[in-house]
Coordinates of C-alpha atoms in Angstrom, one line a residue:
X297 CA 0.0 0.0 0.0
X298 CA 1.2 3.5 -0.9
X299 CA 2.0 5.5 2.3
X300 CA 0.2 8.8 2.7
X301 CA 1.7 12.0 4.2
X302 CA -0.2 13.8 6.9
X303 CA 0.4 17.3 8.3
X304 CA -0.8 18.4 11.7
X305 CA -1.0 22.1 11.7
X306 CA -0.7 24.8 14.5
X307 CA 0.2 22.4 17.3
X308 CA 1.4 25.4 19.4
X309 CA 1.1 23.3 22.6
X310 CA 3.2 20.4 21.4
X311 CA 0.4 18.0 22.4
X312 CA -0.9 16.4 19.3
X313 CA 1.3 13.3 19.2
X314 CA 1.1 12.6 22.9
X315 CA -2.7 12.8 23.5
X316 CA -4.0 10.6 20.7
X317 CA -3.4 7.1 19.3
X318 CA -1.3 8.1 16.2
X319 CA 0.5 4.7 16.3
X320 CA -2.9 3.2 15.1
X321 CA -2.2 4.6 11.6
X322 CA 1.6 4.5 11.5
X323 CA 1.6 1.5 9.1
X324 CA -0.1 3.7 6.5
X325 CA 0.6 7.3 7.3
X326 CA 3.7 9.5 7.8
X327 CA 2.9 12.3 10.2
X328 CA 4.6 15.7 10.3
X329 CA 3.8 18.3 12.9
X330 CA 3.9 22.1 12.3
X331 CA 4.1 23.9 15.6
X332 CA 4.4 27.4 14.2
X333 CA 2.1 29.4 11.9
X334 CA 2.9 29.7 8.2
X335 CA 4.4 33.1 7.2
X336 CA 2.0 33.5 4.3
X337 CA -0.4 31.6 2.0
X338 CA 2.6 31.1 -0.3
X339 CA 4.6 29.6 2.6
X340 CA 1.7 27.2 3.4
X341 CA 1.4 26.2 -0.2
X342 CA 5.1 25.4 -0.5
X343 CA 5.2 23.3 2.7
X344 CA 2.0 21.5 2.1
X345 CA 2.1 20.9 -1.7
X346 CA 3.0 17.2 -1.3
X347 CA 0.7 16.4 1.6
X348 CA -2.4 14.2 1.2
X349 CA -4.0 14.6 4.6
X350 CA -4.2 17.8 6.6
X351 CA -5.4 18.2 10.2
X352 CA -6.3 21.9 10.8
X353 CA -6.8 23.5 14.2
X354 CA -9.8 25.8 14.2
X355 CA -9.3 28.9 12.0
X356 CA -5.5 29.2 12.7
X357 CA -4.6 28.4 9.1
X358 CA -7.2 29.5 6.6
X359 CA -7.9 27.3 3.5
X360 CA -9.5 29.6 0.9
X361 CA -9.9 28.4 -2.7
X362 CA -6.6 30.2 -3.6
X363 CA -4.7 27.9 -1.3
X364 CA -6.6 24.7 -2.0
X365 CA -5.8 24.9 -5.8
X366 CA -2.1 24.9 -4.9
X367 CA -2.4 21.6 -3.0
X368 CA -2.8 19.1 -5.8
X369 CA -2.2 16.0 -3.7
X370 CA -4.6 16.8 -0.9
X371 CA -7.2 14.1 -0.4
X372 CA -8.5 14.5 3.2
X373 CA -8.9 17.8 5.2
X374 CA -10.0 17.6 8.8
X375 CA -10.8 20.5 11.0
X376 CA -11.2 20.6 14.8
X377 CA -14.8 21.5 15.4
X378 CA -17.8 20.9 13.2
X379 CA -17.7 24.2 11.4
X380 CA -14.8 26.3 10.1
X381 CA -15.5 29.5 8.3
X382 CA -11.9 29.8 7.1
X383 CA -12.1 26.7 5.0
X384 CA -13.8 27.0 1.6
X385 CA -15.9 23.8 1.7
X386 CA -17.3 24.3 -1.8
X387 CA -13.8 24.5 -3.3
X388 CA -12.8 21.4 -1.4
X389 CA -15.8 19.5 -2.7
X390 CA -15.0 20.7 -6.3
X391 CA -11.5 19.2 -5.9
X392 CA -12.9 15.9 -4.5
X393 CA -11.2 16.6 -1.2
X394 CA -13.0 14.8 1.7
X395 CA -13.7 17.4 4.4
X396 CA -14.4 16.2 8.0
X397 CA -14.7 17.7 11.4
X398 CA -14.4 16.7 15.1
X399 CA -16.8 17.2 17.9
X400 CA -16.4 18.6 21.4
X401 CA -17.1 16.4 24.4
X402 CA -18.0 19.7 26.1
X403 CA -17.3 23.3 25.4
X404 CA -14.8 25.0 27.8
X405 CA -15.4 28.5 26.4
X406 CA -18.2 29.1 28.9
X407 CA -15.8 28.8 31.7
X408 CA -13.3 31.1 30.0
X409 CA -16.1 33.7 29.7
X410 CA -16.8 33.5 33.4
X411 CA -13.1 33.7 34.1
X412 CA -12.8 36.9 32.1
X413 CA -15.8 38.3 34.0
X414 CA -14.1 37.6 37.3
X415 CA -10.8 39.0 36.1
X416 CA -12.4 42.2 35.0
X417 CA -14.4 42.7 38.2
X418 CA -11.9 41.4 40.8
X419 CA -8.5 42.0 39.1
X420 CA -7.1 38.6 40.2
X421 CA -4.4 38.3 37.6
X422 CA -3.5 42.0 38.0
X423 CA -3.1 41.7 41.8
X424 CA -1.3 38.4 41.4
X425 CA 1.3 40.1 39.2
X426 CA 1.8 42.9 41.7
X427 CA 2.2 40.4 44.6
X428 CA 4.9 38.6 42.6
X429 CA 6.6 41.9 42.0
X430 CA 6.8 42.5 45.7
X431 CA 4.0 45.0 46.3
X432 CA 2.4 44.8 49.8
X433 CA -1.3 45.7 49.2
X434 CA -3.9 46.0 46.5
X435 CA -4.6 49.0 44.3
X436 CA -7.7 47.6 42.6
X437 CA -11.0 47.8 44.4
X438 CA -13.1 45.0 42.9
X439 CA -16.7 45.0 41.9
X440 CA -19.1 42.4 43.2
X441 CA -21.0 40.5 40.5
X442 CA -23.7 39.3 42.8
X443 CA -26.9 41.3 42.0
X444 CA -25.4 42.6 38.8
X445 CA -27.1 42.0 35.4
X446 CA -25.4 39.8 32.8
X447 CA -26.6 40.4 29.3
X448 CA -26.0 37.4 27.0
X449 CA -26.0 37.9 23.2
X450 CA -27.0 34.5 21.9
X451 CA -28.8 31.9 24.1
X452 CA -27.8 28.7 22.2
X453 CA -25.8 25.9 23.8
X454 CA -22.9 28.0 24.9
X455 CA -24.9 31.1 25.9
X456 CA -27.3 28.9 28.0
X457 CA -24.2 27.3 29.7
X458 CA -22.9 30.7 30.6
X459 CA -26.3 31.6 32.0
X460 CA -26.3 28.5 34.1
X461 CA -22.9 29.4 35.5
X462 CA -23.8 33.0 36.2
X463 CA -26.9 32.3 38.3
X464 CA -25.2 30.6 41.2
X465 CA -23.0 33.8 41.5
X466 CA -26.3 35.6 42.1
X467 CA -26.4 37.4 38.8
X468 CA -29.5 38.6 37.1
X469 CA -29.4 37.1 33.6
X470 CA -31.1 38.6 30.5
X471 CA -30.6 37.6 26.8
X472 CA -31.1 38.7 23.3
X473 CA -30.3 37.5 19.8
X474 CA -32.0 38.2 16.4
X475 CA -34.1 35.0 16.6
X476 CA -34.5 34.7 20.4
X477 CA -38.1 34.7 21.8
X478 CA -39.4 35.4 25.3
X479 CA -40.6 31.8 25.4
X480 CA -37.0 30.4 24.8
X481 CA -35.7 32.7 27.5
X482 CA -38.4 31.5 30.0
X483 CA -37.4 27.9 29.2
X484 CA -33.7 28.8 30.0
X485 CA -34.7 30.6 33.2
X486 CA -33.5 34.0 32.0
X487 CA -35.1 37.3 31.2
X488 CA -35.8 38.5 27.7
X489 CA -34.6 41.9 26.6
X490 CA -34.5 43.9 23.3
X491 CA -31.1 44.6 22.0
X492 CA -31.2 48.2 23.0
X493 CA -32.4 47.3 26.5
X494 CA -29.7 44.7 27.0
X495 CA -26.9 47.1 26.1
X496 CA -28.4 49.9 28.2
X497 CA -29.1 47.9 31.4
X498 CA -26.4 45.2 31.6
X499 CA -23.5 45.5 33.9
X500 CA -21.6 42.9 31.8
X501 CA -22.4 42.0 28.2
X502 CA -21.1 38.6 26.9
X503 CA -21.3 37.4 23.3
X504 CA -22.1 33.8 22.3
X505 CA -23.2 33.8 18.7
X506 CA -21.6 32.1 15.7
X507 CA -19.9 34.3 13.2
X508 CA -21.8 34.5 9.9
X509 CA -22.6 37.2 7.3
X510 CA -25.6 38.1 9.5
X511 CA -23.7 38.4 12.8
X512 CA -20.6 40.2 11.4
X513 CA -20.7 43.7 13.0
X514 CA -23.7 42.6 15.1
X515 CA -22.3 44.7 18.1
X516 CA -22.1 48.1 16.6
X517 CA -20.7 51.5 17.7
X518 CA -24.3 52.5 18.6
X519 CA -24.7 49.4 20.8
X520 CA -21.4 50.1 22.6
X521 CA -22.5 53.7 23.1
X522 CA -25.6 52.6 25.0
X523 CA -23.5 50.7 27.6
X524 CA -23.2 52.2 31.1
X525 CA -19.8 53.8 32.0
X526 CA -19.5 51.1 34.6
X527 CA -20.2 48.2 32.2
X528 CA -17.9 45.6 30.8
X529 CA -18.0 43.7 27.4
X530 CA -16.7 40.1 27.0
X531 CA -16.1 38.5 23.6
X532 CA -15.1 34.9 23.4
X533 CA -17.1 34.3 20.2
X534 CA -15.4 35.8 17.1
X535 CA -13.7 39.2 16.7
X536 CA -15.6 40.5 13.6
X537 CA -18.9 40.2 15.5
X538 CA -17.9 43.4 17.3
X539 CA -17.0 46.7 15.8
X540 CA -13.4 46.6 17.0
X541 CA -12.6 50.2 16.3
X542 CA -15.6 51.4 18.2
X543 CA -14.8 49.2 21.1
X544 CA -11.2 50.4 21.2
X545 CA -12.4 54.1 21.2
X546 CA -14.9 53.4 24.0
X547 CA -12.1 51.7 26.1
X548 CA -9.5 54.4 25.3
X549 CA -11.9 57.2 26.2
X550 CA -13.2 55.4 29.3
X551 CA -16.8 55.4 28.0
X552 CA -17.1 51.8 29.4
X553 CA -15.3 50.3 32.3
X554 CA -13.4 47.6 30.4
X555 CA -13.5 44.5 28.2
X556 CA -12.4 40.9 28.2
X557 CA -11.4 39.8 24.7
X558 CA -10.3 36.4 23.6
X559 CA -10.9 36.8 19.8
X560 CA -9.9 39.5 17.4
X561 CA -10.5 40.8 13.8
X562 CA -6.9 39.8 12.9
X563 CA -5.3 36.8 14.7
X564 CA -2.8 36.5 16.1
X565 CA -3.2 40.0 17.4
X566 CA -0.4 42.1 16.0
X567 CA 2.3 43.0 18.5
X568 CA 1.7 46.7 17.9
X569 CA -2.1 46.6 18.1
X570 CA -3.4 49.5 20.3
X571 CA -5.5 47.2 22.4
X572 CA -2.3 45.8 23.9
X573 CA -1.6 49.2 25.4
X574 CA -4.8 49.7 27.3
X575 CA -5.0 49.0 31.0
X576 CA -8.7 48.4 31.1
X577 CA -8.8 45.4 28.8
X578 CA -8.0 41.8 29.5
X579 CA -6.8 40.1 26.3
X580 CA -6.1 36.4 25.8
X581 CA -4.9 34.7 22.6
X582 CA -8.1 32.8 21.5
X583 CA -7.8 30.1 24.2
X584 CA -11.5 29.5 24.7
X585 CA -11.3 26.0 23.1
X586 CA -7.8 25.3 24.1
X587 CA -7.8 22.7 27.0
X588 CA -5.9 19.5 27.2
X589 CA -9.1 17.5 27.3
X590 CA -10.6 19.3 24.3
X591 CA -7.5 18.9 22.2
X592 CA -7.2 15.3 23.1
X593 CA -10.8 14.8 21.8
X594 CA -10.0 16.6 18.6
X595 CA -6.8 14.7 17.9
X596 CA -8.2 11.3 18.7
X597 CA -11.2 11.9 16.4
X598 CA -8.8 13.0 13.7
X599 CA -7.0 9.7 14.1
X600 CA -10.3 7.9 13.8
X601 CA -11.1 9.8 10.6
X602 CA -7.7 9.0 9.0
X603 CA -8.0 5.4 10.0
X604 CA -11.4 5.0 8.3
X605 CA -10.3 7.0 5.2
X606 CA -7.1 5.0 4.7
X607 CA -9.1 1.7 5.0
X608 CA -11.5 2.8 2.3
X609 CA -14.4 3.3 4.6
X610 CA -16.6 6.4 5.0
X611 CA -14.8 8.7 7.5
X612 CA -16.9 9.8 10.5
X613 CA -18.3 13.4 10.8
X614 CA -17.9 14.2 7.1
X615 CA -18.9 17.7 6.3
X616 CA -18.4 17.7 2.5

């Protein structure tokens, strides 16, 4: 049997080979791990042109049509997660590339959203850094979240999970999204609000909708302008859902108290990006999904997919 070459992309954590059963396919597949991002699309094309199987990590390496046409040997493309807006699925289908995904056993992004809320309101990381630097006492007076209103944009699986986490903290939870109904909110045990009401009354706004043409720019400059000066915005969904320029201006001018941001319009966030210079923003490098348990699930399901594909069987979780 002809051996196939497989590239595992964006393994920044150096975990891929240690958390899944790659020996299961070693008799058929040669695996190469890329632990750093490609410098450009041309760089990706040059390094992947002879690869037959690619394991992609979220949207870290985009696969538009322009790149796919430069990969003549590619037969199987697997993404972590069951959707990936940075992969042109139609172009893959046209080139007879089998496109598959992996599932989450659970979604850790909800816990990250709560962590950002706690960091913004209690300054845990900030005061930890000061203690390690030898400072004796705190300089940040925290804000209690008990009794505060949490406004959730999007009450799907993830938004509902955040609501469930917030209520034991004593938070009042309200929600809105374009298709959300008062009945759905009642089922989830949260209050329904219009978009304007949510931004005007929430002490913390957290975003949990999928990026799509409809949700791009969903949180506008006008929405941010409605927020209270004491309010915070948390985004663990996708950067383009929020008008990033308007958010930066509101933070810079102290129109809102702060923001916790895990996702950006351009990733990785450029080293000279002005958000890095603000002291009222907590920024993290898109780590919502990045847990050892979650990555293990993704990589193990990638092995299962490759195993089936190389045996001539229908691979699981096929997307196109």
